PDB file of C-alpha atoms in Angstrom:
ATOM      1  CA  UNK A 420      26.325   4.393  14.807  1.00 36.00           C
ATOM      2  CA  UNK A 421      22.755   4.011  16.042  1.00 46.00           C
ATOM      3  CA  UNK A 422      19.929   3.064  13.728  1.00 47.00           C
ATOM      4  CA  UNK A 423      18.426   6.519  13.753  1.00 48.00           C
ATOM      5  CA  UNK A 424      21.526   7.955  12.066  1.00 56.00           C
ATOM      6  CA  UNK A 425      21.505   5.367   9.290  1.00 85.00           C
ATOM      7  CA  UNK A 426      18.355   6.720   7.650  1.00 95.00           C
ATOM      8  CA  UNK A 427      17.785   9.887   5.688  1.00 96.00           C
ATOM      9  CA  UNK A 428      14.720  11.896   4.724  1.00 97.00           C
ATOM     10  CA  UNK A 429      14.180  13.183   1.187  1.00 98.00           C
ATOM     11  CA  UNK A 430      11.688  15.565  -0.383  1.00 98.00           C
ATOM     12  CA  UNK A 431      10.082  15.887  -3.792  1.00 98.00           C
ATOM     13  CA  UNK A 432       7.850  18.799  -4.665  1.00 97.00           C
ATOM     14  CA  UNK A 433       5.900  20.713  -7.286  1.00 96.00           C
ATOM     15  CA  UNK A 434       4.036  24.015  -6.973  1.00 87.00           C
ATOM     16  CA  UNK A 435       1.296  22.509  -4.779  1.00 95.00           C
ATOM     17  CA  UNK A 436       2.446  19.307  -3.101  1.00 98.00           C
ATOM     18  CA  UNK A 437       5.491  18.316  -1.055  1.00 98.00           C
ATOM     19  CA  UNK A 438       6.202  14.657  -0.303  1.00 98.00           C
ATOM     20  CA  UNK A 439       8.643  13.547   2.382  1.00 98.00           C
ATOM     21  CA  UNK A 440      10.157  10.068   2.064  1.00 98.00           C
ATOM     22  CA  UNK A 441      12.773   7.999   3.849  1.00 98.00           C
ATOM     23  CA  UNK A 442      15.193   5.299   2.743  1.00 97.00           C
ATOM     24  CA  UNK A 443      13.779   3.084   5.501  1.00 97.00           C
ATOM     25  CA  UNK A 444      11.223   0.928   3.687  1.00 97.00           C
ATOM     26  CA  UNK A 445      11.045   3.499   0.847  1.00 98.00           C
ATOM     27  CA  UNK A 446       8.351   4.978   3.094  1.00 98.00           C
ATOM     28  CA  UNK A 447       6.128   7.960   2.315  1.00 98.00           C
ATOM     29  CA  UNK A 448       6.297   9.929   5.583  1.00 98.00           C
ATOM     30  CA  UNK A 449       4.273  12.982   4.613  1.00 98.00           C
ATOM     31  CA  UNK A 450       2.147  14.262   1.738  1.00 98.00           C
ATOM     32  CA  UNK A 451       1.642  17.982   2.317  1.00 98.00           C
ATOM     33  CA  UNK A 452      -1.150  19.607   0.308  1.00 98.00           C
ATOM     34  CA  UNK A 453      -2.648  23.125   0.435  1.00 96.00           C
ATOM     35  CA  UNK A 454      -6.035  23.643   2.080  1.00 95.00           C
ATOM     36  CA  UNK A 455      -7.590  26.906   3.316  1.00 92.00           C
ATOM     37  CA  UNK A 456      -4.307  28.803   2.934  1.00 91.00           C
ATOM     38  CA  UNK A 457      -2.341  26.323   4.979  1.00 94.00           C
ATOM     39  CA  UNK A 458      -0.639  22.964   4.437  1.00 96.00           C
ATOM     40  CA  UNK A 459      -2.136  19.750   5.746  1.00 97.00           C
ATOM     41  CA  UNK A 460      -0.552  16.306   5.867  1.00 98.00           C
ATOM     42  CA  UNK A 461      -2.845  13.614   4.425  1.00 98.00           C
ATOM     43  CA  UNK A 462      -1.018  10.387   5.346  1.00 98.00           C
ATOM     44  CA  UNK A 463      -0.483   8.700   8.700  1.00 98.00           C
ATOM     45  CA  UNK A 464       3.054   8.212   9.936  1.00 98.00           C
ATOM     46  CA  UNK A 465       5.744   8.865  12.530  1.00 98.00           C
ATOM     47  CA  UNK A 466       8.177  11.700  13.160  1.00 95.00           C
ATOM     48  CA  UNK A 467      11.294   9.518  13.096  1.00 94.00           C
ATOM     49  CA  UNK A 468      12.441   6.269  11.565  1.00 94.00           C
ATOM     50  CA  UNK A 469      12.958   4.461  14.858  1.00 94.00           C
ATOM     51  CA  UNK A 470       9.211   4.710  15.468  1.00 96.00           C
ATOM     52  CA  UNK A 471       8.547   2.987  12.122  1.00 96.00           C
ATOM     53  CA  UNK A 472      10.806   0.117  13.185  1.00 94.00           C
ATOM     54  CA  UNK A 473       9.176  -0.170  16.602  1.00 93.00           C
ATOM     55  CA  UNK A 474       5.649  -0.045  15.128  1.00 92.00           C
ATOM     56  CA  UNK A 475       6.381  -2.125  12.035  1.00 87.00           C
ATOM     57  CA  UNK A 476       3.017  -3.913  12.113  1.00 91.00           C
ATOM     58  CA  UNK A 477       1.258  -0.716  10.987  1.00 96.00           C
ATOM     59  CA  UNK A 478       3.248  -0.638   7.700  1.00 97.00           C
ATOM     60  CA  UNK A 479       2.613   3.147   7.522  1.00 98.00           C
ATOM     61  CA  UNK A 480       3.545   4.433   4.046  1.00 98.00           C
ATOM     62  CA  UNK A 481       5.875   1.524   3.272  1.00 98.00           C
ATOM     63  CA  UNK A 482       6.676  -0.536   0.209  1.00 98.00           C
ATOM     64  CA  UNK A 483       5.574  -4.134   0.794  1.00 98.00           C
ATOM     65  CA  UNK A 484       7.602  -6.927  -0.763  1.00 97.00           C
ATOM     66  CA  UNK A 485       8.248  -9.385  -2.097  1.00 97.00           C
ATOM     67  CA  UNK A 486       4.587 -10.278  -1.682  1.00 98.00           C
ATOM     68  CA  UNK A 487       1.734  -8.105  -0.476  1.00 97.00           C
ATOM     69  CA  UNK A 488      -1.087  -9.551   1.616  1.00 97.00           C
ATOM     70  CA  UNK A 489      -1.488 -13.146   2.790  1.00 97.00           C
ATOM     71  CA  UNK A 490      -0.039 -16.542   1.902  1.00 97.00           C
ATOM     72  CA  UNK A 491      -2.116 -19.420   3.260  1.00 97.00           C
ATOM     73  CA  UNK A 492      -0.239 -21.634   5.724  1.00 97.00           C
ATOM     74  CA  UNK A 493       2.955 -19.747   4.738  1.00 97.00           C
ATOM     75  CA  UNK A 494       3.637 -22.251   1.945  1.00 98.00           C
ATOM     76  CA  UNK A 495       3.678 -22.017  -1.855  1.00 97.00           C
ATOM     77  CA  UNK A 496       5.025 -24.006  -4.807  1.00 96.00           C
ATOM     78  CA  UNK A 497       6.947 -22.886  -7.867  1.00 96.00           C
ATOM     79  CA  UNK A 498       7.580 -25.462 -10.582  1.00 93.00           C
ATOM     80  CA  UNK A 499       7.115 -28.345  -8.163  1.00 93.00           C
ATOM     81  CA  UNK A 500       9.367 -26.977  -5.415  1.00 96.00           C
ATOM     82  CA  UNK A 501       7.760 -26.071  -2.107  1.00 97.00           C
ATOM     83  CA  UNK A 502       8.865 -22.914  -0.300  1.00 97.00           C
ATOM     84  CA  UNK A 503       8.181 -21.965   3.315  1.00 97.00           C
ATOM     85  CA  UNK A 504       7.938 -18.390   4.546  1.00 97.00           C
ATOM     86  CA  UNK A 505       7.463 -16.961   8.031  1.00 97.00           C
ATOM     87  CA  UNK A 506       4.109 -17.426   9.775  1.00 97.00           C
ATOM     88  CA  UNK A 507       3.552 -13.969  11.235  1.00 95.00           C
ATOM     89  CA  UNK A 508      -0.271 -13.947  11.277  1.00 94.00           C
ATOM     90  CA  UNK A 509      -1.314 -17.154  13.031  1.00 94.00           C
ATOM     91  CA  UNK A 510      -0.470 -19.923  10.525  1.00 96.00           C
ATOM     92  CA  UNK A 511      -0.252 -17.525   7.602  1.00 97.00           C
ATOM     93  CA  UNK A 512       2.248 -15.116   6.117  1.00 96.00           C
ATOM     94  CA  UNK A 513       1.272 -11.443   5.953  1.00 97.00           C
ATOM     95  CA  UNK A 514       3.150  -8.893   3.815  1.00 97.00           C
ATOM     96  CA  UNK A 515       6.142 -11.268   3.449  1.00 96.00           C
ATOM     97  CA  UNK A 516       6.934 -11.518   7.158  1.00 95.00           C
ATOM     98  CA  UNK A 517       8.493  -9.473   9.934  1.00 94.00           C
ATOM     99  CA  UNK A 518      11.666  -8.750   7.942  1.00 94.00           C
ATOM    100  CA  UNK A 519       9.814  -7.513   4.863  1.00 95.00           C
ATOM    101  CA  UNK A 520      11.005  -4.744   2.580  1.00 97.00           C
ATOM    102  CA  UNK A 521       9.253  -2.245   4.876  1.00 96.00           C
ATOM    103  CA  UNK A 522      12.007  -2.815   7.459  1.00 96.00           C
ATOM    104  CA  UNK A 523      14.978  -2.556   5.069  1.00 96.00           C
ATOM    105  CA  UNK A 524      17.355   0.260   4.314  1.00 97.00           C
ATOM    106  CA  UNK A 525      17.024   1.093   0.608  1.00 98.00           C
ATOM    107  CA  UNK A 526      19.650   2.685  -1.618  1.00 97.00           C
ATOM    108  CA  UNK A 527      18.885   5.971  -3.348  1.00 98.00           C
ATOM    109  CA  UNK A 528      19.629   5.599  -7.062  1.00 97.00           C
ATOM    110  CA  UNK A 529      18.558   9.082  -8.124  1.00 98.00           C
ATOM    111  CA  UNK A 530      16.881  12.108  -6.581  1.00 98.00           C
ATOM    112  CA  UNK A 531      15.833  15.456  -8.014  1.00 97.00           C
ATOM    113  CA  UNK A 532      13.189  18.059  -7.225  1.00 97.00           C
ATOM    114  CA  UNK A 533      10.310  16.028  -8.691  1.00 98.00           C
ATOM    115  CA  UNK A 534      11.277  12.359  -8.272  1.00 98.00           C
ATOM    116  CA  UNK A 535      13.274   9.818  -6.314  1.00 98.00           C
ATOM    117  CA  UNK A 536      14.226   6.211  -7.046  1.00 98.00           C
ATOM    118  CA  UNK A 537      15.046   3.691  -4.313  1.00 98.00           C
ATOM    119  CA  UNK A 538      16.586   0.258  -4.940  1.00 98.00           C
ATOM    120  CA  UNK A 539      16.945  -2.921  -2.915  1.00 98.00           C
ATOM    121  CA  UNK A 540      18.747  -6.194  -3.590  1.00 98.00           C
ATOM    122  CA  UNK A 541      16.978  -9.237  -2.142  1.00 98.00           C
ATOM    123  CA  UNK A 542      19.179 -12.361  -2.283  1.00 98.00           C
ATOM    124  CA  UNK A 543      18.118 -15.929  -3.086  1.00 97.00           C
ATOM    125  CA  UNK A 544      15.900 -17.356  -0.291  1.00 96.00           C
ATOM    126  CA  UNK A 545      15.534 -13.958   1.386  1.00 97.00           C
ATOM    127  CA  UNK A 546      12.319 -14.248   3.481  1.00 96.00           C
ATOM    128  CA  UNK A 547      12.075 -17.794   2.063  1.00 96.00           C
ATOM    129  CA  UNK A 548      11.490 -16.693  -1.548  1.00 97.00           C
ATOM    130  CA  UNK A 549      13.591 -18.190  -4.353  1.00 97.00           C
ATOM    131  CA  UNK A 550      15.832 -16.213  -6.649  1.00 96.00           C
ATOM    132  CA  UNK A 551      17.767 -12.990  -6.396  1.00 97.00           C
ATOM    133  CA  UNK A 552      15.463 -10.019  -6.911  1.00 98.00           C
ATOM    134  CA  UNK A 553      16.571  -6.482  -7.580  1.00 98.00           C
ATOM    135  CA  UNK A 554      13.737  -4.054  -6.966  1.00 98.00           C
ATOM    136  CA  UNK A 555      13.409  -0.375  -7.705  1.00 98.00           C
ATOM    137  CA  UNK A 556      10.583   1.939  -6.708  1.00 98.00           C
ATOM    138  CA  UNK A 557      10.271   5.415  -8.182  1.00 98.00           C
ATOM    139  CA  UNK A 558       8.065   8.167  -6.788  1.00 98.00           C
ATOM    140  CA  UNK A 559       7.483  10.962  -9.316  1.00 98.00           C
ATOM    141  CA  UNK A 560       5.393  14.081  -8.705  1.00 98.00           C
ATOM    142  CA  UNK A 561       3.882  15.577 -11.863  1.00 97.00           C
ATOM    143  CA  UNK A 562       2.734  19.099 -12.670  1.00 95.00           C
ATOM    144  CA  UNK A 563      -0.919  17.991 -12.490  1.00 95.00           C
ATOM    145  CA  UNK A 564      -0.560  16.848  -8.863  1.00 97.00           C
ATOM    146  CA  UNK A 565      -0.203  13.135  -9.537  1.00 97.00           C
ATOM    147  CA  UNK A 566       2.123  10.881  -7.573  1.00 98.00           C
ATOM    148  CA  UNK A 567       3.305   8.146  -9.916  1.00 98.00           C
ATOM    149  CA  UNK A 568       4.691   5.072  -8.141  1.00 98.00           C
ATOM    150  CA  UNK A 569       6.563   2.619 -10.368  1.00 98.00           C
ATOM    151  CA  UNK A 570       7.739  -0.758  -9.086  1.00 98.00           C
ATOM    152  CA  UNK A 571      10.389  -2.497 -11.193  1.00 98.00           C
ATOM    153  CA  UNK A 572      11.667  -5.978 -10.505  1.00 98.00           C
ATOM    154  CA  UNK A 573      14.468  -7.993 -12.073  1.00 98.00           C
ATOM    155  CA  UNK A 574      15.036 -11.601 -11.047  1.00 97.00           C
ATOM    156  CA  UNK A 575      17.549 -14.291 -11.982  1.00 96.00           C
ATOM    157  CA  UNK A 576      14.922 -17.044 -11.816  1.00 96.00           C
ATOM    158  CA  UNK A 577      11.168 -17.566 -11.486  1.00 97.00           C
ATOM    159  CA  UNK A 578       9.953 -16.040  -8.238  1.00 97.00           C
ATOM    160  CA  UNK A 579       7.164 -14.037  -6.581  1.00 97.00           C
ATOM    161  CA  UNK A 580       6.770 -10.301  -7.279  1.00 98.00           C
ATOM    162  CA  UNK A 581       3.673  -8.638  -5.874  1.00 98.00           C
ATOM    163  CA  UNK A 582       4.588  -5.244  -4.386  1.00 98.00           C
ATOM    164  CA  UNK A 583       2.339  -2.481  -3.074  1.00 98.00           C
ATOM    165  CA  UNK A 584       2.441   0.712  -1.027  1.00 98.00           C
ATOM    166  CA  UNK A 585       0.749   0.697   2.364  1.00 98.00           C
ATOM    167  CA  UNK A 586      -0.045   4.387   2.861  1.00 98.00           C
ATOM    168  CA  UNK A 587      -2.979   5.228   5.117  1.00 98.00           C
ATOM    169  CA  UNK A 588      -4.797   8.241   3.685  1.00 98.00           C
ATOM    170  CA  UNK A 589      -6.900  10.730   5.597  1.00 98.00           C
ATOM    171  CA  UNK A 590      -7.849  13.495   3.187  1.00 98.00           C
ATOM    172  CA  UNK A 591      -9.125  15.660   6.043  1.00 98.00           C
ATOM    173  CA  UNK A 592      -5.620  15.604   7.549  1.00 98.00           C
ATOM    174  CA  UNK A 593      -3.730  12.836   9.331  1.00 98.00           C
ATOM    175  CA  UNK A 594      -4.754  14.234  12.729  1.00 97.00           C
ATOM    176  CA  UNK A 595      -8.457  14.773  11.998  1.00 97.00           C
ATOM    177  CA  UNK A 596     -10.066  11.582  13.353  1.00 94.00           C
ATOM    178  CA  UNK A 597     -11.651   8.711  11.485  1.00 95.00           C
ATOM    179  CA  UNK A 598     -12.211   8.344   7.729  1.00 97.00           C
ATOM    180  CA  UNK A 599     -15.544   6.527   7.715  1.00 96.00           C
ATOM    181  CA  UNK A 600     -17.369   9.552   6.266  1.00 96.00           C
ATOM    182  CA  UNK A 601     -14.907   9.884   3.382  1.00 98.00           C
ATOM    183  CA  UNK A 602     -16.615   9.106   0.092  1.00 98.00           C
ATOM    184  CA  UNK A 603     -15.308   6.201  -1.975  1.00 98.00           C
ATOM    185  CA  UNK A 604     -15.882   4.853  -5.480  1.00 98.00           C
ATOM    186  CA  UNK A 605     -14.312   1.658  -6.800  1.00 98.00           C
ATOM    187  CA  UNK A 606     -14.248   0.362 -10.370  1.00 98.00           C
ATOM    188  CA  UNK A 607     -15.103  -3.122  -9.153  1.00 98.00           C
ATOM    189  CA  UNK A 608     -18.145  -5.371  -9.475  1.00 98.00           C
ATOM    190  CA  UNK A 609     -16.673  -8.330  -7.572  1.00 98.00           C
ATOM    191  CA  UNK A 610     -14.793  -9.025  -4.378  1.00 98.00           C
ATOM    192  CA  UNK A 611     -13.022 -12.042  -2.905  1.00 97.00           C
ATOM    193  CA  UNK A 612     -15.009 -14.183  -0.497  1.00 97.00           C
ATOM    194  CA  UNK A 613     -12.804 -14.718   2.564  1.00 96.00           C
ATOM    195  CA  UNK A 614     -12.762 -17.388   5.223  1.00 95.00           C
ATOM    196  CA  UNK A 615     -12.507 -16.585   8.934  1.00 93.00           C
ATOM    197  CA  UNK A 616      -8.732 -16.130   8.607  1.00 93.00           C
ATOM    198  CA  UNK A 617      -8.944 -13.604   5.728  1.00 94.00           C
ATOM    199  CA  UNK A 618      -7.854 -16.139   3.097  1.00 95.00           C
ATOM    200  CA  UNK A 619      -9.873 -16.175  -0.177  1.00 96.00           C
ATOM    201  CA  UNK A 620     -12.106 -19.213  -0.617  1.00 95.00           C
ATOM    202  CA  UNK A 621     -11.758 -19.066  -4.396  1.00 94.00           C
ATOM    203  CA  UNK A 622     -15.217 -17.569  -4.887  1.00 96.00           C
ATOM    204  CA  UNK A 623     -15.630 -14.091  -6.327  1.00 97.00           C
ATOM    205  CA  UNK A 624     -18.878 -12.521  -5.215  1.00 98.00           C
ATOM    206  CA  UNK A 625     -20.922  -9.781  -6.839  1.00 98.00           C
ATOM    207  CA  UNK A 626     -21.040  -6.508  -4.908  1.00 97.00           C
ATOM    208  CA  UNK A 627     -24.658  -5.755  -5.835  1.00 96.00           C
ATOM    209  CA  UNK A 628     -26.943  -5.201  -2.822  1.00 94.00           C
ATOM    210  CA  UNK A 629     -24.074  -5.656  -0.338  1.00 94.00           C
ATOM    211  CA  UNK A 630     -21.995  -3.289   1.772  1.00 95.00           C
ATOM    212  CA  UNK A 631     -19.183  -4.037  -0.710  1.00 96.00           C
ATOM    213  CA  UNK A 632     -20.896  -2.012  -3.437  1.00 97.00           C
ATOM    214  CA  UNK A 633     -18.814   1.084  -4.170  1.00 97.00           C
ATOM    215  CA  UNK A 634     -19.807   1.282  -7.834  1.00 97.00           C
ATOM    216  CA  UNK A 635     -21.464   4.597  -6.965  1.00 97.00           C
ATOM    217  CA  UNK A 636     -19.656   7.203  -4.878  1.00 97.00           C
ATOM    218  CA  UNK A 637     -20.757   6.833  -1.242  1.00 97.00           C
ATOM    219  CA  UNK A 638     -19.565   7.125   2.333  1.00 97.00           C
ATOM    220  CA  UNK A 639     -17.160   4.360   3.312  1.00 97.00           C
ATOM    221  CA  UNK A 640     -19.399   3.595   6.269  1.00 93.00           C
ATOM    222  CA  UNK A 641     -21.881   5.298   8.515  1.00 79.00           C
ATOM    223  CA  UNK A 642     -21.654   2.408  10.937  1.00 80.00           C
ATOM    224  CA  UNK A 643     -18.422   1.727  12.802  1.00 78.00           C
ATOM    225  CA  UNK A 644     -19.230  -1.981  12.707  1.00 80.00           C
ATOM    226  CA  UNK A 645     -18.788  -1.826   8.927  1.00 86.00           C
ATOM    227  CA  UNK A 646     -15.046  -2.423   8.748  1.00 92.00           C
ATOM    228  CA  UNK A 647     -13.107  -3.320   5.642  1.00 96.00           C
ATOM    229  CA  UNK A 648     -10.064  -5.470   5.053  1.00 96.00           C
ATOM    230  CA  UNK A 649     -11.221  -6.797   1.723  1.00 97.00           C
ATOM    231  CA  UNK A 650      -9.937  -7.482  -1.761  1.00 98.00           C
ATOM    232  CA  UNK A 651     -11.785  -5.998  -4.720  1.00 98.00           C
ATOM    233  CA  UNK A 652     -11.229  -7.357  -8.232  1.00 98.00           C
ATOM    234  CA  UNK A 653     -10.844  -4.405 -10.576  1.00 98.00           C
ATOM    235  CA  UNK A 654     -12.839  -4.193 -13.787  1.00 98.00           C
ATOM    236  CA  UNK A 655      -9.762  -2.877 -15.588  1.00 94.00           C
ATOM    237  CA  UNK A 656      -6.010  -3.117 -15.166  1.00 92.00           C
ATOM    238  CA  UNK A 657      -5.387  -0.439 -17.791  1.00 94.00           C
ATOM    239  CA  UNK A 658      -3.211   2.268 -16.214  1.00 96.00           C
ATOM    240  CA  UNK A 659      -5.289   4.885 -18.063  1.00 95.00           C
ATOM    241  CA  UNK A 660      -8.563   3.723 -16.492  1.00 96.00           C
ATOM    242  CA  UNK A 661      -9.464   5.146 -13.093  1.00 98.00           C
ATOM    243  CA  UNK A 662     -10.001   2.417 -10.492  1.00 98.00           C
ATOM    244  CA  UNK A 663     -10.818   4.412  -7.347  1.00 98.00           C
ATOM    245  CA  UNK A 664     -11.858   7.835  -6.083  1.00 98.00           C
ATOM    246  CA  UNK A 665     -11.560   8.932  -2.456  1.00 98.00           C
ATOM    247  CA  UNK A 666     -12.905  12.304  -1.246  1.00 98.00           C
ATOM    248  CA  UNK A 667     -12.381  13.902   2.152  1.00 98.00           C
ATOM    249  CA  UNK A 668     -15.785  14.782   3.594  1.00 97.00           C
ATOM    250  CA  UNK A 669     -14.503  17.920   5.369  1.00 97.00           C
ATOM    251  CA  UNK A 670     -11.871  19.248   2.948  1.00 98.00           C
ATOM    252  CA  UNK A 671     -13.314  18.072  -0.373  1.00 97.00           C
ATOM    253  CA  UNK A 672      -9.810  16.972  -1.378  1.00 98.00           C
ATOM    254  CA  UNK A 673     -10.082  14.227  -3.989  1.00 98.00           C
ATOM    255  CA  UNK A 674      -7.668  11.404  -4.780  1.00 98.00           C
ATOM    256  CA  UNK A 675      -8.109   9.380  -7.975  1.00 98.00           C
ATOM    257  CA  UNK A 676      -6.229   6.098  -8.300  1.00 98.00           C
ATOM    258  CA  UNK A 677      -4.992   4.391 -11.466  1.00 98.00           C
ATOM    259  CA  UNK A 678      -3.114   1.086 -11.645  1.00 98.00           C
ATOM    260  CA  UNK A 679      -2.154  -1.830 -13.877  1.00 97.00           C
ATOM    261  CA  UNK A 680      -2.456  -4.243 -10.959  1.00 97.00           C
ATOM    262  CA  UNK A 681      -5.557  -6.495 -10.966  1.00 97.00           C
ATOM    263  CA  UNK A 682      -6.920  -5.800  -7.456  1.00 98.00           C
ATOM    264  CA  UNK A 683      -7.240  -3.282  -4.626  1.00 98.00           C
ATOM    265  CA  UNK A 684      -7.264  -4.164  -0.944  1.00 98.00           C
ATOM    266  CA  UNK A 685      -9.525  -1.767   0.957  1.00 98.00           C
ATOM    267  CA  UNK A 686      -8.379  -1.505   4.577  1.00 98.00           C
ATOM    268  CA  UNK A 687      -9.970   0.940   6.999  1.00 97.00           C
ATOM    269  CA  UNK A 688      -7.330   0.771   9.736  1.00 96.00           C
ATOM    270  CA  UNK A 689      -9.334  -1.618  11.897  1.00 94.00           C
ATOM    271  CA  UNK A 690      -6.219  -2.714  13.772  1.00 94.00           C
ATOM    272  CA  UNK A 691      -5.073   0.749  14.808  1.00 96.00           C
ATOM    273  CA  UNK A 692      -5.317   1.696  18.458  1.00 95.00           C
ATOM    274  CA  UNK A 693      -3.355   4.118  20.631  1.00 96.00           C
ATOM    275  CA  UNK A 694      -0.603   4.461  18.016  1.00 97.00           C
ATOM    276  CA  UNK A 695       1.445   7.568  18.802  1.00 97.00           C
ATOM    277  CA  UNK A 696       2.179   9.216  15.481  1.00 97.00           C
ATOM    278  CA  UNK A 697       3.342  12.511  14.017  1.00 97.00           C
ATOM    279  CA  UNK A 698       3.218  15.708  16.079  1.00 95.00           C
ATOM    280  CA  UNK A 699       1.817  13.879  19.118  1.00 95.00           C
ATOM    281  CA  UNK A 700      -1.232  12.621  17.238  1.00 97.00           C
ATOM    282  CA  UNK A 701      -2.731   9.390  18.578  1.00 98.00           C
ATOM    283  CA  UNK A 702      -4.114   7.191  15.802  1.00 98.00           C
ATOM    284  CA  UNK A 703      -7.031   4.981  16.700  1.00 97.00           C
ATOM    285  CA  UNK A 704      -9.293   2.654  14.724  1.00 95.00           C
ATOM    286  CA  UNK A 705     -10.246   4.018  11.271  1.00 96.00           C
ATOM    287  CA  UNK A 706      -7.769   6.933  11.419  1.00 97.00           C
ATOM    288  CA  UNK A 707      -6.785   6.210   7.812  1.00 98.00           C
ATOM    289  CA  UNK A 708      -7.802   4.192   4.775  1.00 98.00           C
ATOM    290  CA  UNK A 709      -5.487   2.088   2.602  1.00 98.00           C
ATOM    291  CA  UNK A 710      -6.101   1.412  -1.088  1.00 98.00           C
ATOM    292  CA  UNK A 711      -3.424  -1.213  -1.744  1.00 98.00           C
ATOM    293  CA  UNK A 712      -3.009  -2.051  -5.439  1.00 98.00           C
ATOM    294  CA  UNK A 713      -1.877  -5.664  -5.755  1.00 98.00           C
ATOM    295  CA  UNK A 714      -2.832  -9.230  -6.667  1.00 98.00           C
ATOM    296  CA  UNK A 715      -5.526 -11.174  -4.866  1.00 97.00           C
ATOM    297  CA  UNK A 716      -4.478 -12.473  -1.418  1.00 97.00           C
ATOM    298  CA  UNK A 717      -2.893 -15.936  -1.559  1.00 98.00           C
ATOM    299  CA  UNK A 718      -2.626 -15.628  -5.341  1.00 97.00           C
ATOM    300  CA  UNK A 719       0.786 -17.350  -5.093  1.00 97.00           C
ATOM    301  CA  UNK A 720      -1.298 -20.513  -4.575  1.00 96.00           C
ATOM    302  CA  UNK A 721      -3.725 -19.796  -7.423  1.00 94.00           C
ATOM    303  CA  UNK A 722      -3.771 -20.595 -11.123  1.00 91.00           C
ATOM    304  CA  UNK A 723      -2.529 -17.047 -11.824  1.00 91.00           C
ATOM    305  CA  UNK A 724       0.327 -16.404  -9.392  1.00 96.00           C
ATOM    306  CA  UNK A 725       2.180 -13.052  -9.464  1.00 97.00           C
ATOM    307  CA  UNK A 726       5.495 -14.393 -10.751  1.00 97.00           C
ATOM    308  CA  UNK A 727       8.496 -12.713 -12.331  1.00 96.00           C
ATOM    309  CA  UNK A 728      11.145 -14.330 -14.509  1.00 95.00           C
ATOM    310  CA  UNK A 729      13.432 -11.593 -15.763  1.00 96.00           C
ATOM    311  CA  UNK A 730      11.813  -8.158 -15.640  1.00 97.00           C
ATOM    312  CA  UNK A 731       8.390  -6.968 -14.509  1.00 97.00           C
ATOM    313  CA  UNK A 732       6.893  -3.545 -13.816  1.00 97.00           C
ATOM    314  CA  UNK A 733       3.778  -2.344 -12.020  1.00 98.00           C
ATOM    315  CA  UNK A 734       2.558   1.206 -11.689  1.00 98.00           C
ATOM    316  CA  UNK A 735       0.048   3.051  -9.523  1.00 98.00           C
ATOM    317  CA  UNK A 736      -0.912   6.720  -9.823  1.00 98.00           C
ATOM    318  CA  UNK A 737      -2.536   8.844  -7.100  1.00 98.00           C
ATOM    319  CA  UNK A 738      -3.881  12.099  -8.596  1.00 98.00           C
ATOM    320  CA  UNK A 739      -5.003  14.842  -6.235  1.00 98.00           C
ATOM    321  CA  UNK A 740      -7.533  17.588  -6.982  1.00 96.00           C
ATOM    322  CA  UNK A 741      -9.758  19.990  -5.085  1.00 92.00           C
ATOM    323  CA  UNK A 742      -6.697  21.517  -3.429  1.00 89.00           C
TER     324      UNK A 742
END
């Protein structure tokens, strides 16, 4: 059997929104929303699963695990034991390496009209991480047009658990060009200072009077040299407190984000170029924007690492309006 036949596509829906997902990487392939009496697709992606495997460095729509973002020098310590993971971005580890959860076939635990739950068993020393980890991710679509994403982990020993979803949003439609004129608000007064290799220095800088200030709703950028691949420290990790708003400048479609994770990585698709996506669309730089809820990059080497010992749960909600 070839790889293409191993994967299946699933749908969840309500009266307004239809979401298409696949058991490869627990990926969101499409989010179809109504606009001007037609449906538009507001996430970047590919038509078939083989394309996701062949373009795995885009991470379109995928669950990232065990650890989102970067690990400096691909090394970390837990309780005095040093662990080595793959160096897949120069000397560093990005999104857990080339065999991350985004490349795995997930099991489907349950599926109905409004929700689906995927599960994955990651054995001890998988990707270089200690401990057996069983992970579940549930996508649930509510009546008020919210997509609730719940990440549950259960481990048999102390290990790293810092998942996220890597969807690229374009609220004007996935095939509409760049997102730099989208409007963005973030509930964040501070961001991580990064070195030249995108690793935090340990300093947290104030956004005031910088191009990092999204405390008032504004265009992401009017200047294509203003690119973002930056970590913002959220003012609240209360799931009931809104942490971000994104608005399509053409459609007026609005996405509000809620999370109990401590940070958001803002990524404006700077690395995209000549990526052949859905329906013959070619995605270039800034074709989508990611709002990745997670811990600070390299936090596995900080005083507050994202560890799990037993059970842990994180949740992110994307609520759509203006449809």
